[in-house]
mmCIF file of C-alpha atoms in Angstrom:
data_model
loop_
_atom_site.group_PDB
_atom_site.id
_atom_site.type_symbol
_atom_site.label_atom_id
_atom_site.label_comp_id
_atom_site.label_asym_id
_atom_site.label_seq_id
_atom_site.Cartn_x
_atom_site.Cartn_y
_atom_site.Cartn_z
ATOM 1 C CA MET A 1 -45.334 93.264 -48.631
ATOM 2 C CA ASN A 2 -43.111 96.113 -49.959
ATOM 3 C CA ARG A 3 -39.767 94.545 -49.085
ATOM 4 C CA THR A 4 -36.889 95.099 -51.476
ATOM 5 C CA VAL A 5 -35.659 92.139 -53.502
ATOM 6 C CA MET A 6 -32.027 92.435 -54.628
ATOM 7 C CA PHE A 7 -30.939 91.022 -57.972
ATOM 8 C CA PRO A 8 -27.550 90.239 -59.542
ATOM 9 C CA ASP A 9 -26.299 92.587 -62.247
ATOM 10 C CA PRO A 10 -26.449 90.735 -65.612
ATOM 11 C CA SER A 11 -23.931 93.124 -67.157
ATOM 12 C CA LEU A 12 -21.235 91.543 -64.950
ATOM 13 C CA HIS A 13 -21.712 88.177 -66.661
ATOM 14 C CA PRO A 14 -18.658 87.394 -68.863
ATOM 15 C CA GLU A 15 -20.889 86.809 -71.916
ATOM 16 C CA TRP A 16 -22.814 90.086 -71.561
ATOM 17 C CA ILE A 17 -22.883 92.214 -74.723
ATOM 18 C CA GLN A 18 -23.179 95.991 -74.500
ATOM 19 C CA PRO A 19 -26.600 96.876 -75.961
ATOM 20 C CA HIS A 20 -26.545 98.638 -79.349
ATOM 21 C CA SER A 21 -22.878 97.813 -79.904
ATOM 22 C CA PRO A 22 -21.839 96.261 -83.254
ATOM 23 C CA GLU A 23 -21.495 92.897 -81.491
ATOM 24 C CA TRP A 24 -25.020 93.217 -80.075
ATOM 25 C CA TYR A 25 -26.526 93.926 -83.494
ATOM 26 C CA ALA A 26 -24.563 90.996 -84.916
ATOM 27 C CA GLU A 27 -26.125 88.707 -82.297
ATOM 28 C CA LEU A 28 -29.620 89.849 -83.293
ATOM 29 C CA ASN A 29 -28.734 89.382 -86.943
ATOM 30 C CA ASP A 30 -27.583 85.798 -86.330
ATOM 31 C CA ILE A 31 -30.419 84.746 -84.005
ATOM 32 C CA VAL A 32 -33.594 86.288 -85.420
ATOM 33 C CA GLY A 33 -32.729 88.201 -88.593
ATOM 34 C CA GLU A 34 -34.909 91.149 -87.598
ATOM 35 C CA TYR A 35 -35.059 94.026 -85.148
ATOM 36 C CA GLN A 36 -38.326 93.145 -83.420
ATOM 37 C CA TYR A 37 -39.070 93.317 -79.702
ATOM 38 C CA PRO A 38 -39.838 89.772 -78.449
ATOM 39 C CA TRP A 39 -41.500 90.588 -75.131
ATOM 40 C CA ARG A 40 -45.255 90.941 -74.675
ATOM 41 C CA SER A 41 -46.580 94.368 -73.725
ATOM 42 C CA THR A 42 -49.158 97.026 -74.519
ATOM 43 C CA PHE A 43 -48.693 100.772 -74.946
ATOM 44 C CA GLU A 44 -50.626 103.913 -74.263
ATOM 45 C CA GLU A 45 -51.049 105.893 -77.467
ATOM 46 C CA PRO A 46 -49.598 107.763 -79.146
ATOM 47 C CA THR A 47 -46.416 105.702 -78.951
ATOM 48 C CA ALA A 48 -43.019 107.244 -79.650
ATOM 49 C CA GLU A 49 -42.988 105.648 -83.095
ATOM 50 C CA MET A 50 -46.425 107.083 -83.902
ATOM 51 C CA ILE A 51 -45.212 110.557 -82.955
ATOM 52 C CA TYR A 52 -42.042 110.063 -84.999
ATOM 53 C CA GLU A 53 -43.983 108.879 -88.046
ATOM 54 C CA LYS A 54 -46.300 111.891 -87.837
ATOM 55 C CA GLU A 55 -43.321 114.262 -87.608
ATOM 56 C CA ILE A 56 -41.703 112.673 -90.660
ATOM 57 C CA MET A 57 -44.968 112.806 -92.620
ATOM 58 C CA SER A 58 -45.305 116.535 -91.949
ATOM 59 C CA HIS A 59 -42.186 117.142 -94.062
ATOM 60 C CA LEU A 60 -42.998 114.848 -97.003
ATOM 61 C CA THR A 61 -44.712 115.204 -100.348
ATOM 62 C CA SER A 62 -45.471 112.661 -103.057
ATOM 63 C CA ASP A 63 -42.241 113.771 -104.792
ATOM 64 C CA SER A 64 -39.978 113.238 -101.775
ATOM 65 C CA ARG A 65 -36.958 110.953 -101.768
ATOM 66 C CA ILE A 66 -36.157 109.679 -98.266
ATOM 67 C CA LEU A 67 -33.477 107.535 -96.616
ATOM 68 C CA ASP A 68 -33.908 105.250 -93.595
ATOM 69 C CA VAL A 69 -30.499 104.613 -92.000
ATOM 70 C CA GLY A 70 -30.431 101.433 -89.920
ATOM 71 C CA CYS A 71 -33.725 100.140 -91.313
ATOM 72 C CA GLY A 72 -33.542 96.666 -89.737
ATOM 73 C CA HIS A 73 -35.990 94.305 -91.443
ATOM 74 C CA GLY A 74 -37.741 97.251 -93.102
ATOM 75 C CA GLU A 75 -41.094 97.348 -91.318
ATOM 76 C CA PHE A 76 -40.965 101.116 -90.736
ATOM 77 C CA THR A 77 -39.495 101.850 -94.181
ATOM 78 C CA ARG A 78 -42.322 100.047 -95.942
ATOM 79 C CA ARG A 79 -44.831 102.458 -94.425
ATOM 80 C CA TRP A 80 -43.787 105.026 -97.028
ATOM 81 C CA ASN A 81 -45.039 102.893 -99.916
ATOM 82 C CA HIS A 82 -47.349 105.058 -102.091
ATOM 83 C CA ARG A 83 -46.578 108.099 -99.920
ATOM 84 C CA VAL A 84 -43.296 109.240 -101.491
ATOM 85 C CA LYS A 85 -41.474 109.021 -104.800
ATOM 86 C CA GLU A 86 -38.729 106.802 -103.370
ATOM 87 C CA ALA A 87 -37.811 105.377 -99.967
ATOM 88 C CA VAL A 88 -34.434 103.698 -99.463
ATOM 89 C CA GLY A 89 -33.641 101.604 -96.395
ATOM 90 C CA ILE A 90 -30.049 100.684 -95.554
ATOM 91 C CA ASP A 91 -28.570 98.438 -92.877
ATOM 92 C CA ASN A 92 -25.256 96.667 -92.334
ATOM 93 C CA ARG A 93 -26.823 93.352 -91.244
ATOM 94 C CA GLU A 94 -27.276 90.881 -94.086
ATOM 95 C CA ASN A 95 -30.132 88.933 -92.493
ATOM 96 C CA PHE A 96 -32.055 92.152 -91.799
ATOM 97 C CA ILE A 97 -31.779 93.264 -95.432
ATOM 98 C CA ARG A 98 -32.579 89.805 -96.756
ATOM 99 C CA GLN A 99 -35.822 89.738 -94.797
ATOM 100 C CA ALA A 100 -36.632 93.337 -95.750
ATOM 101 C CA ARG A 101 -36.339 92.453 -99.427
ATOM 102 C CA GLN A 102 -38.429 89.306 -99.018
ATOM 103 C CA LEU A 103 -41.249 91.272 -97.397
ATOM 104 C CA ASN A 104 -41.077 94.193 -99.815
ATOM 105 C CA GLY A 105 -43.700 94.389 -102.539
ATOM 106 C CA SER A 106 -43.230 97.974 -103.671
ATOM 107 C CA GLU A 107 -41.329 99.432 -106.612
ATOM 108 C CA SER A 108 -40.876 102.722 -104.751
ATOM 109 C CA VAL A 109 -39.222 101.143 -101.676
ATOM 110 C CA HIS A 110 -35.698 99.714 -101.945
ATOM 111 C CA PHE A 111 -33.302 98.079 -99.499
ATOM 112 C CA MET A 112 -29.504 98.062 -99.637
ATOM 113 C CA LEU A 113 -26.801 96.298 -97.621
ATOM 114 C CA VAL A 114 -24.555 99.167 -96.543
ATOM 115 C CA ASN A 115 -22.059 99.548 -93.716
ATOM 116 C CA VAL A 116 -23.798 102.426 -91.995
ATOM 117 C CA GLU A 117 -20.784 102.917 -89.733
ATOM 118 C CA ASP A 118 -18.710 104.098 -92.704
ATOM 119 C CA ALA A 119 -17.823 107.770 -92.805
ATOM 120 C CA LEU A 120 -19.328 108.105 -96.292
ATOM 121 C CA LEU A 121 -22.647 106.661 -97.419
ATOM 122 C CA PRO A 122 -22.897 105.501 -101.073
ATOM 123 C CA PHE A 123 -25.068 108.383 -102.248
ATOM 124 C CA GLY A 124 -24.312 111.561 -104.121
ATOM 125 C CA ASP A 125 -24.506 115.066 -102.741
ATOM 126 C CA ASN A 126 -27.989 116.613 -102.516
ATOM 127 C CA THR A 127 -29.820 113.297 -103.101
ATOM 128 C CA PHE A 128 -32.564 113.144 -100.459
ATOM 129 C CA ASP A 129 -35.300 115.429 -99.195
ATOM 130 C CA LEU A 130 -35.295 113.768 -95.778
ATOM 131 C CA VAL A 131 -32.951 111.410 -93.933
ATOM 132 C CA TYR A 132 -34.019 109.738 -90.715
ATOM 133 C CA THR A 133 -32.441 107.263 -88.328
ATOM 134 C CA LYS A 134 -32.557 105.644 -84.928
ATOM 135 C CA LYS A 135 -28.759 105.456 -84.962
ATOM 136 C CA GLY A 136 -26.373 107.844 -83.256
ATOM 137 C CA PRO A 137 -25.560 111.470 -84.118
ATOM 138 C CA TRP A 138 -22.408 110.495 -86.068
ATOM 139 C CA LEU A 139 -24.740 110.482 -89.060
ATOM 140 C CA TYR A 140 -25.608 114.161 -88.929
ATOM 141 C CA GLU A 141 -22.592 115.536 -90.762
ATOM 142 C CA GLU A 142 -22.918 112.940 -93.524
ATOM 143 C CA SER A 143 -26.642 113.701 -93.736
ATOM 144 C CA SER A 144 -25.785 117.315 -94.430
ATOM 145 C CA ARG A 145 -23.893 116.173 -97.533
ATOM 146 C CA ILE A 146 -26.564 113.887 -99.008
ATOM 147 C CA LEU A 147 -29.540 116.103 -98.144
ATOM 148 C CA LYS A 148 -30.904 118.551 -100.674
ATOM 149 C CA PRO A 149 -30.859 122.229 -99.662
ATOM 150 C CA ASN A 150 -33.543 122.842 -97.031
ATOM 151 C CA GLY A 151 -33.850 119.058 -96.515
ATOM 152 C CA MET A 152 -34.652 117.577 -93.111
ATOM 153 C CA MET A 153 -32.610 115.331 -90.837
ATOM 154 C CA MET A 154 -34.597 113.481 -88.161
ATOM 155 C CA GLY A 155 -33.699 111.039 -85.411
ATOM 156 C CA LEU A 156 -35.529 108.978 -82.800
ATOM 157 C CA TYR A 157 -33.335 107.896 -79.908
ATOM 158 C CA HIS A 158 -34.182 105.688 -76.946
ATOM 159 C CA GLY A 159 -33.087 107.356 -73.733
ATOM 160 C CA GLY A 160 -33.649 104.457 -71.350
ATOM 161 C CA THR A 161 -36.552 102.952 -69.426
ATOM 162 C CA ASP A 162 -37.656 103.774 -65.893
ATOM 163 C CA GLY A 163 -40.935 104.895 -64.380
ATOM 164 C CA GLY A 164 -40.068 102.919 -61.249
ATOM 165 C CA LEU A 165 -38.603 99.914 -63.061
ATOM 166 C CA ARG A 166 -35.063 100.516 -61.815
ATOM 167 C CA SER A 167 -36.050 100.925 -58.174
ATOM 168 C CA LEU A 168 -38.315 97.867 -58.260
ATOM 169 C CA PHE A 169 -35.546 95.618 -59.594
ATOM 170 C CA PRO A 170 -32.258 96.921 -58.103
ATOM 171 C CA GLY A 171 -29.243 95.183 -59.596
ATOM 172 C CA LEU A 172 -31.181 93.818 -62.539
ATOM 173 C CA PHE A 173 -31.603 97.428 -63.687
ATOM 174 C CA THR A 174 -29.133 100.111 -62.607
ATOM 175 C CA PRO A 175 -30.051 103.798 -62.102
ATOM 176 C CA LEU A 176 -29.840 106.013 -65.179
ATOM 177 C CA SER A 177 -26.551 107.912 -65.262
ATOM 178 C CA TYR A 178 -28.242 111.086 -66.526
ATOM 179 C CA ASP A 179 -31.449 113.059 -66.077
ATOM 180 C CA PRO A 180 -33.728 112.089 -68.993
ATOM 181 C CA TYR A 181 -35.624 115.367 -68.606
ATOM 182 C CA ASP A 182 -32.519 117.561 -69.011
ATOM 183 C CA LEU A 183 -32.649 118.379 -72.732
ATOM 184 C CA ASP A 184 -29.800 120.900 -72.490
ATOM 185 C CA ASP A 185 -27.534 118.112 -71.237
ATOM 186 C CA LEU A 186 -28.660 115.922 -74.142
ATOM 187 C CA VAL A 187 -27.763 118.637 -76.655
ATOM 188 C CA THR A 188 -24.352 119.053 -75.002
ATOM 189 C CA ARG A 189 -23.608 115.304 -74.858
ATOM 190 C CA TYR A 190 -24.411 114.766 -78.527
ATOM 191 C CA GLN A 191 -22.871 118.087 -79.633
ATOM 192 C CA PHE A 192 -25.817 118.831 -81.903
ATOM 193 C CA GLN A 193 -24.944 122.489 -82.372
ATOM 194 C CA ARG A 194 -21.474 121.627 -83.713
ATOM 195 C CA THR A 195 -22.787 119.682 -86.698
ATOM 196 C CA ALA A 196 -21.678 121.410 -89.896
ATOM 197 C CA GLY A 197 -24.354 122.277 -92.416
ATOM 198 C CA LEU A 198 -27.386 121.634 -90.184
ATOM 199 C CA THR A 199 -29.350 124.314 -88.362
ATOM 200 C CA ASP A 200 -32.585 124.784 -86.413
ATOM 201 C CA PHE A 201 -32.027 121.805 -84.117
ATOM 202 C CA GLN A 202 -35.125 120.843 -82.126
ATOM 203 C CA VAL A 203 -35.320 118.206 -79.382
ATOM 204 C CA GLN A 204 -38.607 116.772 -78.116
ATOM 205 C CA LEU A 205 -38.878 114.406 -75.153
ATOM 206 C CA VAL A 206 -41.464 111.646 -75.515
ATOM 207 C CA GLU A 207 -42.528 109.694 -72.430
ATOM 208 C CA GLU A 208 -43.910 106.426 -73.760
ATOM 209 C CA VAL A 209 -45.973 104.404 -71.274
ATOM 210 C CA GLU A 210 -45.630 100.640 -71.658
ATOM 211 C CA TYR A 211 -47.246 97.816 -69.678
ATOM 212 C CA LEU A 212 -45.205 94.607 -69.480
ATOM 213 C CA THR A 213 -47.663 91.713 -69.607
ATOM 214 C CA ARG A 214 -45.891 88.956 -67.634
ATOM 215 C CA PRO A 215 -43.002 88.659 -65.159
ATOM 216 C CA GLU A 216 -40.846 86.982 -67.797
ATOM 217 C CA ASP A 217 -41.312 90.008 -70.061
ATOM 218 C CA VAL A 218 -39.217 92.014 -67.592
ATOM 219 C CA LEU A 219 -36.361 89.556 -68.181
ATOM 220 C CA ILE A 220 -36.907 89.331 -71.943
ATOM 221 C CA LYS A 221 -36.719 93.130 -72.161
ATOM 222 C CA LYS A 222 -33.527 93.146 -70.095
ATOM 223 C CA CYS A 223 -31.884 90.342 -72.094
ATOM 224 C CA PHE A 224 -32.913 91.458 -75.583
ATOM 225 C CA GLY A 225 -30.016 90.728 -77.939
ATOM 226 C CA GLN A 226 -28.015 88.771 -75.354
ATOM 227 C CA ARG A 227 -26.435 85.342 -75.776
ATOM 228 C CA LYS A 228 -28.081 82.145 -74.566
ATOM 229 C CA GLU A 229 -25.657 81.854 -71.630
ATOM 230 C CA VAL A 230 -26.719 85.251 -70.288
ATOM 231 C CA ARG A 231 -30.419 84.564 -70.737
ATOM 232 C CA GLU A 232 -30.201 81.223 -68.928
ATOM 233 C CA TYR A 233 -28.247 82.789 -66.058
ATOM 234 C CA VAL A 234 -30.716 85.656 -65.648
ATOM 235 C CA TRP A 235 -33.732 83.341 -65.717
ATOM 236 C CA SER A 236 -32.187 81.050 -63.115
ATOM 237 C CA ALA A 237 -31.060 83.845 -60.804
ATOM 238 C CA CYS A 238 -33.874 86.373 -61.177
ATOM 239 C CA LEU A 239 -37.197 84.902 -62.278
ATOM 240 C CA ARG A 240 -38.530 83.999 -58.837
ATOM 241 C CA GLY A 241 -37.785 87.445 -57.428
ATOM 242 C CA VAL A 242 -39.219 89.159 -60.500
ATOM 243 C CA GLU A 243 -42.425 87.152 -60.136
ATOM 244 C CA GLN A 244 -42.731 88.333 -56.532
ATOM 245 C CA VAL A 245 -42.203 92.020 -57.365
ATOM 246 C CA PHE A 246 -44.453 91.805 -60.411
ATOM 247 C CA ALA A 247 -47.305 90.336 -58.353
ATOM 248 C CA GLU A 248 -47.016 93.184 -55.837
ATOM 249 C CA HIS A 249 -46.840 96.095 -58.303
ATOM 250 C CA ALA A 250 -48.518 95.134 -61.583
ATOM 251 C CA THR A 251 -51.938 96.513 -62.523
ATOM 252 C CA ASP A 252 -54.617 94.787 -64.568
ATOM 253 C CA LYS A 253 -52.784 96.063 -67.661
ATOM 254 C CA GLY A 254 -49.398 94.774 -66.505
ATOM 255 C CA LEU A 255 -46.313 96.385 -64.967
ATOM 256 C CA ARG A 256 -46.186 100.075 -65.917
ATOM 257 C CA VAL A 257 -42.849 101.458 -67.122
ATOM 258 C CA ILE A 258 -41.833 104.604 -68.992
ATOM 259 C CA ASN A 259 -39.617 104.549 -72.075
ATOM 260 C CA PHE A 260 -37.836 107.849 -72.688
ATOM 261 C CA HIS A 261 -37.398 108.780 -76.346
ATOM 262 C CA TYR A 262 -36.051 111.879 -78.060
ATOM 263 C CA VAL A 263 -37.234 113.151 -81.433
ATOM 264 C CA ILE A 264 -34.464 115.204 -83.047
ATOM 265 C CA LYS A 265 -35.029 117.521 -86.014
ATOM 266 C CA ALA A 266 -32.626 119.695 -87.994
ATOM 267 C CA ARG A 267 -32.638 121.378 -91.387
ATOM 268 C CA LYS A 268 -29.904 121.662 -93.998
ATOM 269 C CA SER A 269 -28.905 125.277 -94.359
#
């Protein structure tokens, strides 16, 4: 059929919350108590998280002390059980930390409720061998303080989703405001080279292929972390059109999209 279906922009709804803002994380904390994607999909491997985990592992020994900043409900942090001397996960959402502690069965993995937006984290100088996060680059200067000499700072950042998604659902998804393949622009935007105490910055682009299983998964992905009023509006206004586009473009695996991720590495000088 190949005719364009136009959709309303959910971000214009008065109850829309800017994704990854403090208010957005608070909504997740109140509703589900964990940072877990609720839509159904499959991935081509290796996923971005697999690549990230492998990169982290390459810098660890059994004597390492590591810090996970913004650990959510601790699923990723718990992977270091029996691999390192100590792994600490911190988050500023009480429900996330409560669930992380309930699921934790290791003496070498600990979880703390900490306001990760604070300028200073509650750790002494030269405490950790590696600090990693999926939060923003504000953490880098503080990481330089709490890292041991020659310690590693690592980040995994989501750079948006496309692979045709935004052109298939105009309005529902808006065009990216930047070129996800321009790594020099990424370095400039985040001012990586200006971070005191960290050197040898490396940026790796990861194109993660995901297949959304059902039409409603397109809407669940779009409305992740949003209030009930927004979700109900989007379902009412968009589901029928999404079903039409999905039927025309999905494969046997589902609707193919690309998630752009960046793996950031730096070393304490």
